[in-house]
Amino acid sequence: MASSRLVPRSPDSSVNSESVSVLAETSSPVSMIDREGEPLALLSKQIADKNQELCSCSPTQCWRNSGTLIPCSRNDNSSRTTLNTATCQSPEPRAKGVVSSLGMDIEFDFRARGAPVGGHIKNDLLEKSRVVYHAEGEGNFHQLLASRDQKLLSELELSSNPKEYHFLSQVANELLPCLCPATWPEWEGPPKQGVESLCQHLGYTSDQYKTGRTKLFIRFPDKTEDLYQQEKHDLATIISAKWKMYVNRKKYQQLRWASTVFATNWKRLQVQRYVAKYKKAVFVVRKFIIGFMNRSKPKCEENIYFLDFVRVNYLMKLSRSLPSSLVAYDEKWPGTRSQAMMEADQHLKAMYRLHRTGKFMRKLTKEDRTQYTLKLAASDLFRGKKETYPASVARPYLNTHLSREDMCLKETHFDVKVPSPGKLKFSQRVVKYDRHGYKARTRAVIITDRNCFFLDTSNFKVKEQFPLSDISTISVSSLSDGVVVIGLPTEGPNARGDLIIKTEQVIELVTKLALFGGKWDTGVKVVSTGTIVHHMPKHKTGTITFQKGDFEFAGKGKTGNMEVISPTLSSPSPSR
């Protein structure tokens, strides 16, 4: 009995200095029977009618002194303490109150109208000597036996039969009388016979009651009906509360079971996903390591995953960093360091260049296309070769550089005397040097799609003309001068020798002569040796020397040859 929650003690005991008190706690409800053996409902009604009697009612004593549980001549007034407080703390249909006494705390359950319906013993200090020993004729039993909580008794491995315990078996018949000895404490036979035995022992005659299969019928139930009418509302409330509790508890258990199942399966699913992901990651990493070790080999089973990843990664990187323009295209191209993608990178680079070029060209007008065609031709001819090329890149190429007065003379004289010269491509004032003596003469040059005309600037009279197809070579120096030597036939009926001119638009003039004369591939020569030999009829030749100096000069020198001095350009801007 060391695990007892409440151990009643004999009423005539007193606490002395030699006794040792122990604390017994309980949270299970207990049944209450008054000292006259009446039901708890009658006692509760008395407590509600007279609150004064709450301090001396037997339910409080029965939890402290076992002798007052049943009618007994001994210890009827055994309680040596009084109740200090009794409070109802809530207006709910069933509220709770706390009753405190010396060494004992009791928690009562009250209805809304103040009627007690049950209670719990919170703490009780008992004498240790009363727990382990009792005097002759006295009783001492475990309160759990009165609760009849079979589940709790089963968990504590206790029996509900008091005769199986030493203390209770000595005074069981005296302290715990029953309604019928034949049915106490347990009835082994059919329930119907047990009910009949109980009725016969209580003094009911055979004409006062009848038993059915599941019910007992009493002939004069006036007293029973009165009690039923008094308690039916409470019974209905209790039944309703119990039913709601059962329904809600069942729903709660279903929801709890469902949540447990869901949580278990969800955790299992998460673990399965993690394991699958981990296995896949291990497989991929292993494949990549093997592929990296065999990356230099041809495509095979060992490196196929790695090479595919390299290709995809290269294409994704290339798609995010493609050049947006053709300016500095080679420098802006992302490229790759993978040997497996070198060839593909070169092909894609060329394809994308064509794509950007085509896209750019489709947006251009006809005039813009002509400009870019000439600019590209000039770039191929002079880029990195002629000092004046960088300065000419930003200047647009025009069909004419003549003034308004020169254009009026052209329309009134040249266009009238030469009815079909061709489509105008270039016109500008230039300086023409004689083949003998190198005398400078101002001329207006007009280049069409078929012919080249040199006109007198005073009246725009044609002084010299030749078809563009007669041009054999076009020679310029690599310095900053504007001297151009146009190679013409020196034999035959149209033999006249090379033509020497000087112009400010040397890049534009040479580009158009080469492009429209069909000499763009091999006809243009950029001389960097400092000397150009020009040819004259009858196999005569002349020499033009080029050099740098502090001033600009072009004419006959002391040696009889033509000398050209050009100043040095200050830090020319890089060409594009």
Coordinates of C-alpha atoms in Angstrom, one line a residue:
M1 CA 0.0 0.0 0.0
A2 CA 3.0 2.3 -0.2
S3 CA 1.6 3.8 -3.5
S4 CA -1.7 4.8 -2.0
R5 CA -3.1 8.2 -2.8
L6 CA -5.4 8.6 0.2
V7 CA -5.2 6.5 3.3
P8 CA -8.1 7.1 5.9
R9 CA -7.1 7.0 9.5
S10 CA -8.8 6.2 12.7
P11 CA -10.7 9.1 14.2
D12 CA -9.4 8.9 17.7
S13 CA -5.7 9.5 16.8
S14 CA -3.8 12.6 17.6
V15 CA -0.7 14.1 16.2
N16 CA 2.3 14.0 18.6
S17 CA 5.9 14.8 18.3
E18 CA 7.0 11.2 17.8
S19 CA 4.7 10.7 14.8
V20 CA 5.9 11.3 11.3
S21 CA 3.5 12.8 8.8
V22 CA 3.4 11.7 5.1
L23 CA 1.8 13.5 2.2
A24 CA -0.7 11.7 0.0
E25 CA -1.9 13.3 -3.2
T26 CA -4.7 12.3 -5.6
S27 CA -6.3 13.7 -8.7
S28 CA -9.0 11.0 -9.2
P29 CA -12.6 11.6 -8.3
V30 CA -14.0 9.8 -5.2
S31 CA -17.5 8.7 -4.4
M32 CA -19.2 10.3 -1.4
I33 CA -21.8 8.6 0.9
D34 CA -23.2 10.2 4.0
R35 CA -23.0 8.8 7.4
E36 CA -26.6 7.6 7.3
G37 CA -26.0 5.6 4.1
E38 CA -28.1 7.9 2.0
P39 CA -27.2 8.8 -1.6
L40 CA -24.9 11.7 -2.4
A41 CA -27.7 13.7 -4.0
L42 CA -29.6 14.0 -0.7
L43 CA -26.5 15.1 1.1
S44 CA -25.7 17.6 -1.6
K45 CA -29.2 19.1 -1.2
Q46 CA -28.6 19.5 2.5
I47 CA -25.3 21.2 1.9
A48 CA -26.9 23.6 -0.6
D49 CA -29.8 24.5 1.8
K50 CA -27.6 25.1 4.8
N51 CA -24.1 26.3 4.1
Q52 CA -23.3 26.1 7.8
E53 CA -23.5 22.4 7.7
L54 CA -20.7 22.2 5.1
C55 CA -18.2 22.4 7.9
S56 CA -19.5 19.3 9.6
C57 CA -20.7 17.2 6.7
S58 CA -19.5 13.6 6.5
P59 CA -18.0 13.7 3.0
T60 CA -15.2 15.8 4.3
Q61 CA -14.7 13.5 7.2
C62 CA -14.8 10.4 5.1
W63 CA -11.7 11.4 3.3
R64 CA -9.8 11.7 6.6
N65 CA -11.3 9.1 8.9
S66 CA -12.4 5.7 7.5
G67 CA -14.6 5.0 10.5
T68 CA -17.2 7.5 9.3
L69 CA -17.8 5.9 5.9
I70 CA -20.5 3.6 7.2
P71 CA -22.9 3.7 10.1
C72 CA -20.7 3.0 13.0
S73 CA -21.1 3.5 16.7
R74 CA -17.5 4.5 17.1
N75 CA -16.0 7.8 16.0
D76 CA -19.2 9.3 14.7
N77 CA -17.8 12.7 15.6
S78 CA -14.2 11.9 14.9
S79 CA -13.1 15.0 12.9
R80 CA -10.9 17.2 15.0
T81 CA -10.6 19.9 12.4
T82 CA -13.0 22.4 10.8
L83 CA -13.2 23.7 7.3
N84 CA -11.6 27.1 6.9
T85 CA -12.7 28.2 3.5
A86 CA -15.2 27.1 0.8
T87 CA -15.4 29.2 -2.3
C88 CA -17.1 28.8 -5.7
Q89 CA -14.8 30.5 -8.3
S90 CA -16.8 30.3 -11.5
P91 CA -20.4 30.8 -12.7
E92 CA -20.1 27.8 -15.1
P93 CA -22.6 25.0 -14.9
R94 CA -20.0 23.0 -13.0
A95 CA -17.5 25.2 -11.1
K96 CA -14.8 24.4 -8.7
G97 CA -14.2 25.3 -5.1
V98 CA -11.3 24.7 -2.7
V99 CA -11.8 23.6 0.9
S100 CA -8.8 23.8 3.2
S101 CA -8.3 22.3 6.5
L102 CA -5.4 21.5 8.8
G103 CA -3.1 19.2 6.7
M104 CA -5.7 18.7 3.9
D105 CA -6.8 20.5 0.7
I106 CA -10.0 19.4 -0.9
E107 CA -11.3 20.7 -4.3
F108 CA -15.1 20.5 -4.8
D109 CA -17.0 20.6 -8.0
F110 CA -20.2 22.8 -7.8
R111 CA -23.1 23.4 -10.2
A112 CA -24.2 26.9 -11.2
R113 CA -26.7 26.9 -8.4
G114 CA -24.2 26.0 -5.8
A115 CA -24.9 22.3 -5.4
P116 CA -21.8 20.2 -4.9
V117 CA -21.4 17.3 -7.3
G118 CA -18.0 15.8 -6.3
G119 CA -14.5 16.6 -5.2
H120 CA -10.8 15.9 -5.3
I121 CA -8.4 15.6 -2.4
K122 CA -5.4 17.8 -3.3
N123 CA -3.1 17.1 -0.3
D124 CA -3.6 15.3 3.0
L125 CA -1.1 14.9 5.8
L126 CA -1.6 11.6 7.7
E127 CA 0.3 10.1 10.6
K128 CA 2.7 7.4 9.4
S129 CA 1.8 5.2 12.4
R130 CA -1.9 5.3 11.3
V131 CA -0.9 4.1 7.8
V132 CA 1.1 1.1 8.9
Y133 CA -0.9 0.1 12.0
H134 CA -4.4 0.4 13.4
A135 CA -6.0 -0.5 16.7
E136 CA -8.2 -3.5 17.3
G137 CA -11.6 -3.0 15.9
E138 CA -10.6 -0.1 13.7
G139 CA -10.4 0.0 10.0
N140 CA -7.8 1.3 7.5
F141 CA -8.3 0.9 3.7
H142 CA -7.1 2.3 0.4
Q143 CA -9.5 4.9 -1.0
L144 CA -8.9 3.7 -4.6
L145 CA -11.0 0.7 -3.8
A146 CA -14.0 2.9 -3.3
S147 CA -13.6 4.6 -6.6
R148 CA -14.0 1.4 -8.6
D149 CA -11.8 2.7 -11.4
Q150 CA -11.0 -0.6 -12.9
K151 CA -8.5 0.8 -15.4
L152 CA -6.6 2.6 -12.7
L153 CA -6.7 -0.5 -10.4
S154 CA -5.5 -2.6 -13.3
E155 CA -2.6 -0.3 -13.9
L156 CA -1.7 -0.4 -10.2
E157 CA -2.2 -4.1 -10.1
L158 CA -4.8 -3.8 -7.3
S159 CA -8.0 -5.7 -6.6
S160 CA -11.4 -4.1 -6.0
N161 CA -12.3 -6.9 -3.5
P162 CA -11.6 -5.6 0.1
K163 CA -11.4 -9.1 1.4
E164 CA -8.2 -9.7 -0.4
Y165 CA -6.4 -7.1 1.8
H166 CA -5.4 -7.9 5.5
F167 CA -6.7 -4.7 7.1
L168 CA -10.1 -4.7 5.3
S169 CA -10.8 -8.4 5.6
Q170 CA -10.8 -8.1 9.4
V171 CA -13.6 -5.6 9.6
A172 CA -15.1 -5.7 6.1
N173 CA -18.5 -6.9 7.2
E174 CA -18.7 -4.3 10.0
L175 CA -17.3 -1.3 8.2
L176 CA -18.6 -1.9 4.7
P177 CA -22.1 -3.4 4.9
C178 CA -23.8 -4.1 1.6
L179 CA -27.4 -4.1 0.4
C180 CA -27.4 -7.9 0.0
P181 CA -24.7 -10.3 1.3
A182 CA -25.4 -12.7 -1.5
T183 CA -24.4 -10.1 -4.1
W184 CA -21.5 -8.4 -2.3
P185 CA -18.8 -7.8 -3.2
E186 CA -19.3 -9.7 -6.5
W187 CA -22.2 -11.6 -8.1
E188 CA -21.1 -14.7 -10.0
G189 CA -24.4 -15.7 -11.5
P190 CA -26.7 -14.2 -14.2
P191 CA -27.6 -10.5 -13.7
K192 CA -31.3 -11.2 -13.6
Q193 CA -31.0 -13.6 -10.6
G194 CA -28.8 -11.1 -8.8
V195 CA -31.4 -8.4 -9.2
E196 CA -34.1 -10.8 -7.8
S197 CA -31.9 -11.7 -4.9
L198 CA -31.3 -8.0 -4.1
C199 CA -35.1 -7.2 -4.3
Q200 CA -36.0 -10.1 -2.0
H201 CA -33.3 -9.1 0.5
L202 CA -34.7 -5.5 0.6
G203 CA -38.2 -6.8 1.5
Y204 CA -40.0 -6.5 -1.9
T205 CA -42.7 -9.1 -2.3
S206 CA -43.2 -10.9 -5.6
D207 CA -46.3 -8.9 -6.4
Q208 CA -44.5 -5.6 -5.9
Y209 CA -41.9 -6.0 -8.7
K210 CA -41.4 -7.8 -12.0
T211 CA -38.2 -8.4 -13.9
G212 CA -37.9 -8.3 -17.6
R213 CA -34.9 -9.2 -19.8
T214 CA -33.3 -5.9 -19.4
K215 CA -35.5 -3.8 -17.0
L216 CA -36.9 -3.9 -13.4
F217 CA -40.6 -2.9 -13.0
I218 CA -41.8 -1.7 -9.5
R219 CA -45.5 -1.6 -8.7
F220 CA -45.5 1.3 -6.4
P221 CA -42.8 3.7 -7.7
D222 CA -44.0 6.8 -6.1
K223 CA -40.9 7.4 -4.0
T224 CA -38.7 6.5 -6.9
E225 CA -40.7 8.7 -9.3
D226 CA -40.3 11.7 -6.9
L227 CA -36.6 11.2 -6.8
Y228 CA -36.5 10.8 -10.5
Q229 CA -38.4 14.1 -11.0
Q230 CA -36.0 15.8 -8.7
E231 CA -32.9 14.5 -10.4
K232 CA -34.0 14.1 -14.0
H233 CA -32.8 17.6 -15.1
D234 CA -29.4 16.9 -13.5
L235 CA -29.4 13.5 -15.1
A236 CA -30.2 14.9 -18.5
T237 CA -27.4 17.5 -18.1
I238 CA -25.0 14.8 -17.1
I239 CA -26.0 12.5 -20.0
S240 CA -25.8 15.4 -22.5
A241 CA -22.4 16.4 -21.2
K242 CA -21.2 12.8 -21.2
W243 CA -22.5 12.4 -24.8
K244 CA -20.9 15.6 -26.0
M245 CA -17.7 14.6 -24.3
Y246 CA -17.8 11.2 -26.0
V247 CA -18.6 12.7 -29.5
N248 CA -15.9 15.4 -29.2
R249 CA -13.4 13.0 -27.8
K250 CA -14.1 10.6 -30.7
K251 CA -13.6 13.5 -33.2
Y252 CA -10.5 14.6 -31.4
Q253 CA -9.1 11.0 -31.4
Q254 CA -9.8 10.8 -35.1
L255 CA -8.2 14.1 -35.8
R256 CA -5.2 13.2 -33.7
W257 CA -4.8 9.9 -35.4
A258 CA -5.1 11.5 -38.8
S259 CA -2.6 14.2 -37.9
T260 CA -0.2 11.6 -36.6
V261 CA -0.6 9.5 -39.7
F262 CA -0.1 12.5 -41.9
A263 CA 2.9 13.7 -40.0
T264 CA 4.5 10.3 -40.1
N265 CA 3.9 9.8 -43.8
W266 CA 5.0 13.4 -44.6
K267 CA 8.3 12.9 -42.7
R268 CA 8.7 9.5 -44.5
L269 CA 8.2 11.2 -47.9
Q270 CA 10.6 14.0 -47.0
V271 CA 13.2 11.4 -46.0
Q272 CA 12.6 9.4 -49.2
R273 CA 13.0 12.5 -51.3
Y274 CA 16.2 13.5 -49.5
V275 CA 17.6 10.0 -49.9
A276 CA 16.8 9.9 -53.6
K277 CA 18.2 13.4 -54.1
Y278 CA 21.4 12.4 -52.2
K279 CA 21.8 9.2 -54.3
K280 CA 21.3 11.1 -57.5
A281 CA 23.8 13.8 -56.4
V282 CA 26.4 11.1 -55.6
F283 CA 25.9 9.5 -59.0
V284 CA 26.2 12.8 -60.9
V285 CA 29.3 13.9 -59.0
R286 CA 31.0 10.5 -59.6
K287 CA 30.2 10.7 -63.3
F288 CA 31.5 14.2 -63.5
I289 CA 34.8 13.3 -61.8
I290 CA 35.3 10.4 -64.2
G291 CA 34.4 12.6 -67.1
F292 CA 36.8 15.3 -66.0
M293 CA 39.6 12.7 -65.8
N294 CA 38.8 11.6 -69.4
R295 CA 38.0 15.0 -70.9
S296 CA 40.7 14.9 -73.4
K297 CA 39.5 11.6 -74.9
P298 CA 37.0 11.4 -77.7
K299 CA 33.3 11.2 -76.7
C300 CA 32.8 7.9 -74.9
E301 CA 30.8 6.4 -72.0
E302 CA 33.2 7.8 -69.4
N303 CA 33.1 11.4 -70.4
I304 CA 29.7 11.9 -72.1
Y305 CA 28.1 13.5 -69.0
F306 CA 31.0 15.9 -68.5
L307 CA 31.1 16.9 -72.1
D308 CA 27.4 17.5 -72.3
F309 CA 27.6 19.6 -69.2
V310 CA 30.5 21.6 -70.7
R311 CA 28.5 22.2 -73.9
V312 CA 25.4 23.3 -72.0
N313 CA 27.4 25.5 -69.7
Y314 CA 29.2 27.1 -72.6
L315 CA 26.0 27.8 -74.5
M316 CA 24.3 29.2 -71.4
K317 CA 27.3 31.5 -70.7
L318 CA 27.5 32.5 -74.3
S319 CA 23.8 33.4 -74.5
R320 CA 24.2 35.7 -71.5
S321 CA 27.3 37.5 -72.8
L322 CA 27.0 37.8 -76.5
P323 CA 28.4 41.1 -78.0
S324 CA 25.7 43.7 -78.6
S325 CA 27.5 45.4 -81.5
L326 CA 30.2 44.7 -84.0
V327 CA 32.5 47.3 -82.5
A328 CA 35.5 45.5 -80.9
Y329 CA 33.8 42.3 -81.7
D330 CA 36.8 40.0 -81.1
E331 CA 37.6 41.6 -77.8
K332 CA 34.0 41.3 -76.5
W333 CA 33.5 37.7 -77.6
P334 CA 33.4 35.6 -74.4
G335 CA 35.2 32.5 -75.9
T336 CA 36.1 29.3 -74.0
R337 CA 39.1 27.5 -72.6
S338 CA 37.7 24.0 -73.1
Q339 CA 39.5 22.0 -75.8
A340 CA 36.2 20.3 -76.6
M341 CA 34.5 23.5 -77.5
M342 CA 37.3 25.4 -79.4
E343 CA 36.1 24.4 -82.9
A344 CA 32.4 25.1 -82.0
D345 CA 33.4 28.5 -80.6
Q346 CA 35.1 29.6 -83.8
H347 CA 32.1 28.5 -85.9
L348 CA 29.6 30.2 -83.6
K349 CA 31.7 33.3 -83.5
A350 CA 31.7 33.6 -87.3
M351 CA 28.0 32.8 -87.5
Y352 CA 27.1 35.4 -84.9
R353 CA 29.2 38.0 -86.7
L354 CA 27.3 37.3 -89.9
H355 CA 24.0 37.4 -88.0
R356 CA 24.8 40.8 -86.4
T357 CA 26.1 42.1 -89.7
G358 CA 23.0 41.0 -91.5
K359 CA 20.8 42.4 -88.8
F360 CA 22.6 45.7 -88.9
M361 CA 22.6 45.9 -92.7
R362 CA 18.9 45.3 -92.9
K363 CA 18.3 48.4 -90.8
L364 CA 20.4 50.6 -93.1
T365 CA 19.1 52.7 -95.9
K366 CA 20.6 52.6 -99.4
E367 CA 22.8 55.6 -98.8
D368 CA 24.0 54.2 -95.5
R369 CA 24.9 50.9 -97.2
T370 CA 26.9 52.7 -99.8
Q371 CA 28.7 54.6 -97.0
Y372 CA 29.5 51.4 -95.1
T373 CA 30.7 49.6 -98.2
L374 CA 33.1 52.4 -99.0
K375 CA 34.3 52.6 -95.4
L376 CA 34.9 48.8 -95.3
A377 CA 36.9 49.1 -98.6
A378 CA 38.9 52.0 -97.2
S379 CA 39.6 50.0 -94.0
D380 CA 40.9 47.1 -96.0
L381 CA 43.1 49.4 -98.1
F382 CA 44.5 51.8 -95.5
R383 CA 44.0 50.6 -92.0
G384 CA 47.4 50.5 -90.3
K385 CA 49.1 51.7 -93.5
K386 CA 48.3 55.3 -94.1
E387 CA 48.7 58.0 -91.4
T388 CA 45.7 60.0 -92.4
Y389 CA 43.3 57.0 -92.3
P390 CA 42.2 57.3 -88.7
A391 CA 41.2 60.9 -89.2
S392 CA 39.1 60.0 -92.2
V393 CA 37.0 57.3 -90.5
A394 CA 34.6 59.7 -88.8
R395 CA 34.1 61.8 -92.0
P396 CA 31.3 60.7 -94.3
Y397 CA 32.0 60.2 -97.9
L398 CA 30.2 62.7 -100.2
N399 CA 29.5 62.7 -103.9
T400 CA 30.9 66.2 -104.3
H401 CA 33.2 68.5 -102.4
L402 CA 32.8 71.4 -104.8
S403 CA 31.6 74.8 -103.7
R404 CA 28.3 76.3 -104.8
E405 CA 30.0 78.4 -107.5
D406 CA 31.8 75.4 -108.9
M407 CA 28.5 73.4 -109.0
C408 CA 26.9 76.3 -111.0
L409 CA 29.8 76.2 -113.5
K410 CA 29.5 72.4 -113.7
E411 CA 25.9 72.6 -114.6
T412 CA 26.2 75.5 -117.1
H413 CA 29.4 74.2 -118.9
F414 CA 30.3 70.6 -118.2
D415 CA 26.8 69.1 -118.2
V416 CA 26.0 70.9 -121.4
K417 CA 29.2 70.0 -123.3
V418 CA 29.3 66.4 -122.0
P419 CA 25.7 65.1 -122.3
S420 CA 26.1 61.7 -120.7
P421 CA 29.2 61.5 -118.5
G422 CA 27.7 58.9 -116.2
K423 CA 26.5 58.9 -112.6
L424 CA 28.5 61.3 -110.4
K425 CA 30.5 59.5 -107.7
F426 CA 33.1 62.1 -106.7
S427 CA 34.0 65.7 -107.5
Q428 CA 36.6 68.0 -105.8
R429 CA 39.2 70.6 -106.5
V430 CA 42.7 69.0 -106.7
V431 CA 46.3 70.1 -107.6
K432 CA 47.6 68.4 -110.7
Y433 CA 51.4 68.3 -111.3
D434 CA 52.9 68.2 -114.8
R435 CA 54.8 65.1 -115.8
H436 CA 57.8 67.2 -116.9
G437 CA 58.8 70.0 -114.5
Y438 CA 56.1 69.1 -111.9
K439 CA 54.4 72.4 -112.2
A440 CA 51.3 72.7 -110.1
R441 CA 47.9 73.4 -111.8
T442 CA 44.5 73.7 -110.1
R443 CA 41.9 71.3 -111.6
A444 CA 38.4 70.1 -110.8
V445 CA 38.2 66.3 -110.9
I446 CA 34.9 64.6 -111.6
I447 CA 34.6 60.8 -111.2
T448 CA 31.6 59.0 -112.6
D449 CA 30.8 55.3 -112.6
R450 CA 32.6 55.0 -116.0
N451 CA 35.0 57.9 -116.6
C452 CA 37.3 60.4 -114.9
F453 CA 37.4 64.1 -116.0
F454 CA 40.0 66.8 -115.1
L455 CA 38.5 70.3 -115.8
D456 CA 39.8 73.8 -115.8
T457 CA 38.5 75.6 -112.7
S458 CA 37.9 78.9 -114.6
N459 CA 35.4 77.6 -117.1
F460 CA 35.1 73.9 -116.3
K461 CA 36.4 73.0 -119.7
V462 CA 37.6 69.4 -120.0
K463 CA 41.4 69.3 -120.1
E464 CA 41.9 65.5 -119.7
Q465 CA 39.6 62.5 -119.5
F466 CA 40.0 58.7 -119.4
P467 CA 37.9 55.7 -118.7
L468 CA 38.3 54.1 -115.2
S469 CA 39.2 50.9 -116.9
D470 CA 42.4 52.4 -118.1
I471 CA 43.8 52.8 -114.6
S472 CA 46.4 50.2 -113.9
T473 CA 47.7 51.1 -110.5
I474 CA 47.1 53.7 -107.8
S475 CA 50.1 54.6 -105.6
V476 CA 50.2 56.6 -102.4
S477 CA 52.8 57.0 -99.6
S478 CA 52.3 55.9 -96.0
L479 CA 52.9 59.4 -94.7
S480 CA 50.4 62.2 -94.1
D481 CA 50.6 63.8 -97.5
G482 CA 47.8 63.8 -100.1
V483 CA 49.8 62.9 -103.3
V484 CA 48.3 60.2 -105.5
V485 CA 50.0 58.7 -108.5
I486 CA 47.4 57.2 -111.0
G487 CA 49.0 54.7 -113.4
L488 CA 47.7 55.1 -117.0
P489 CA 48.9 53.6 -120.3
T490 CA 52.2 54.7 -121.7
E491 CA 51.9 53.1 -125.1
G492 CA 49.2 53.1 -127.8
P493 CA 47.0 55.8 -129.2
N494 CA 45.9 56.9 -125.7
A495 CA 49.3 57.0 -124.2
R496 CA 49.7 59.9 -121.8
G497 CA 51.7 58.5 -118.8
D498 CA 51.0 58.4 -115.1
L499 CA 48.9 61.2 -113.5
I500 CA 50.2 63.0 -110.4
I501 CA 47.6 64.8 -108.2
K502 CA 47.3 66.1 -104.7
T503 CA 44.0 66.2 -102.7
E504 CA 42.8 66.7 -99.2
Q505 CA 40.4 63.7 -99.5
V506 CA 43.1 61.2 -100.5
I507 CA 41.4 58.2 -98.7
E508 CA 38.0 58.9 -100.3
L509 CA 39.4 59.6 -103.7
V510 CA 41.6 56.5 -103.9
T511 CA 38.9 54.2 -102.4
K512 CA 36.3 55.3 -105.1
L513 CA 38.8 55.1 -107.9
A514 CA 39.8 51.6 -106.8
L515 CA 36.2 50.4 -106.2
F516 CA 34.6 51.8 -109.3
G517 CA 37.7 51.1 -111.5
G518 CA 37.9 47.4 -110.5
K519 CA 41.3 47.8 -108.9
W520 CA 40.3 47.2 -105.3
D521 CA 42.1 43.9 -104.8
T522 CA 45.6 44.5 -106.3
G523 CA 45.6 48.0 -107.9
V524 CA 46.3 50.1 -104.8
K525 CA 49.8 50.4 -103.5
V526 CA 50.8 52.1 -100.2
V527 CA 54.5 52.7 -100.5
S528 CA 56.5 52.9 -97.3
T529 CA 60.0 53.1 -98.8
G530 CA 59.8 56.8 -99.4
T531 CA 60.0 56.7 -103.2
I532 CA 57.5 56.3 -106.0
V533 CA 58.5 55.9 -109.7
H534 CA 56.0 57.3 -112.2
H535 CA 56.1 56.4 -115.9
M536 CA 55.8 58.6 -119.0
P537 CA 55.5 57.8 -122.7
K538 CA 58.6 56.6 -124.6
H539 CA 59.7 54.6 -121.6
K540 CA 60.6 57.6 -119.6
T541 CA 60.4 57.6 -115.8
G542 CA 60.4 60.1 -113.0
T543 CA 60.9 59.8 -109.2
I544 CA 58.9 61.2 -106.4
T545 CA 60.5 61.2 -102.9
F546 CA 58.6 61.4 -99.7
Q547 CA 60.0 62.5 -96.4
K548 CA 58.8 64.0 -93.1
G549 CA 59.5 67.6 -92.1
D550 CA 58.3 70.6 -90.2
F551 CA 56.3 72.1 -93.1
E552 CA 54.3 70.8 -96.0
F553 CA 55.8 71.0 -99.5
A554 CA 55.2 69.3 -102.9
G555 CA 57.2 70.3 -106.0
K556 CA 60.4 70.0 -108.0
G557 CA 63.5 69.6 -105.9
K558 CA 67.1 70.5 -106.4
T559 CA 67.8 67.1 -107.9
G560 CA 65.2 67.6 -110.6
N561 CA 62.9 65.0 -109.0
M562 CA 59.6 65.8 -107.3
E563 CA 59.9 66.1 -103.5
V564 CA 57.1 65.8 -101.1
I565 CA 57.5 66.9 -97.5
S566 CA 54.7 66.2 -95.0
P567 CA 54.6 67.1 -91.3
T568 CA 54.3 64.5 -88.6
L569 CA 50.8 64.0 -87.2
S570 CA 50.5 64.4 -83.4
S571 CA 49.4 61.2 -81.8
P572 CA 46.9 59.8 -84.3
S573 CA 43.8 58.3 -82.8
P574 CA 43.6 54.5 -83.2
S575 CA 41.5 53.3 -86.1
R576 CA 38.4 51.1 -85.8

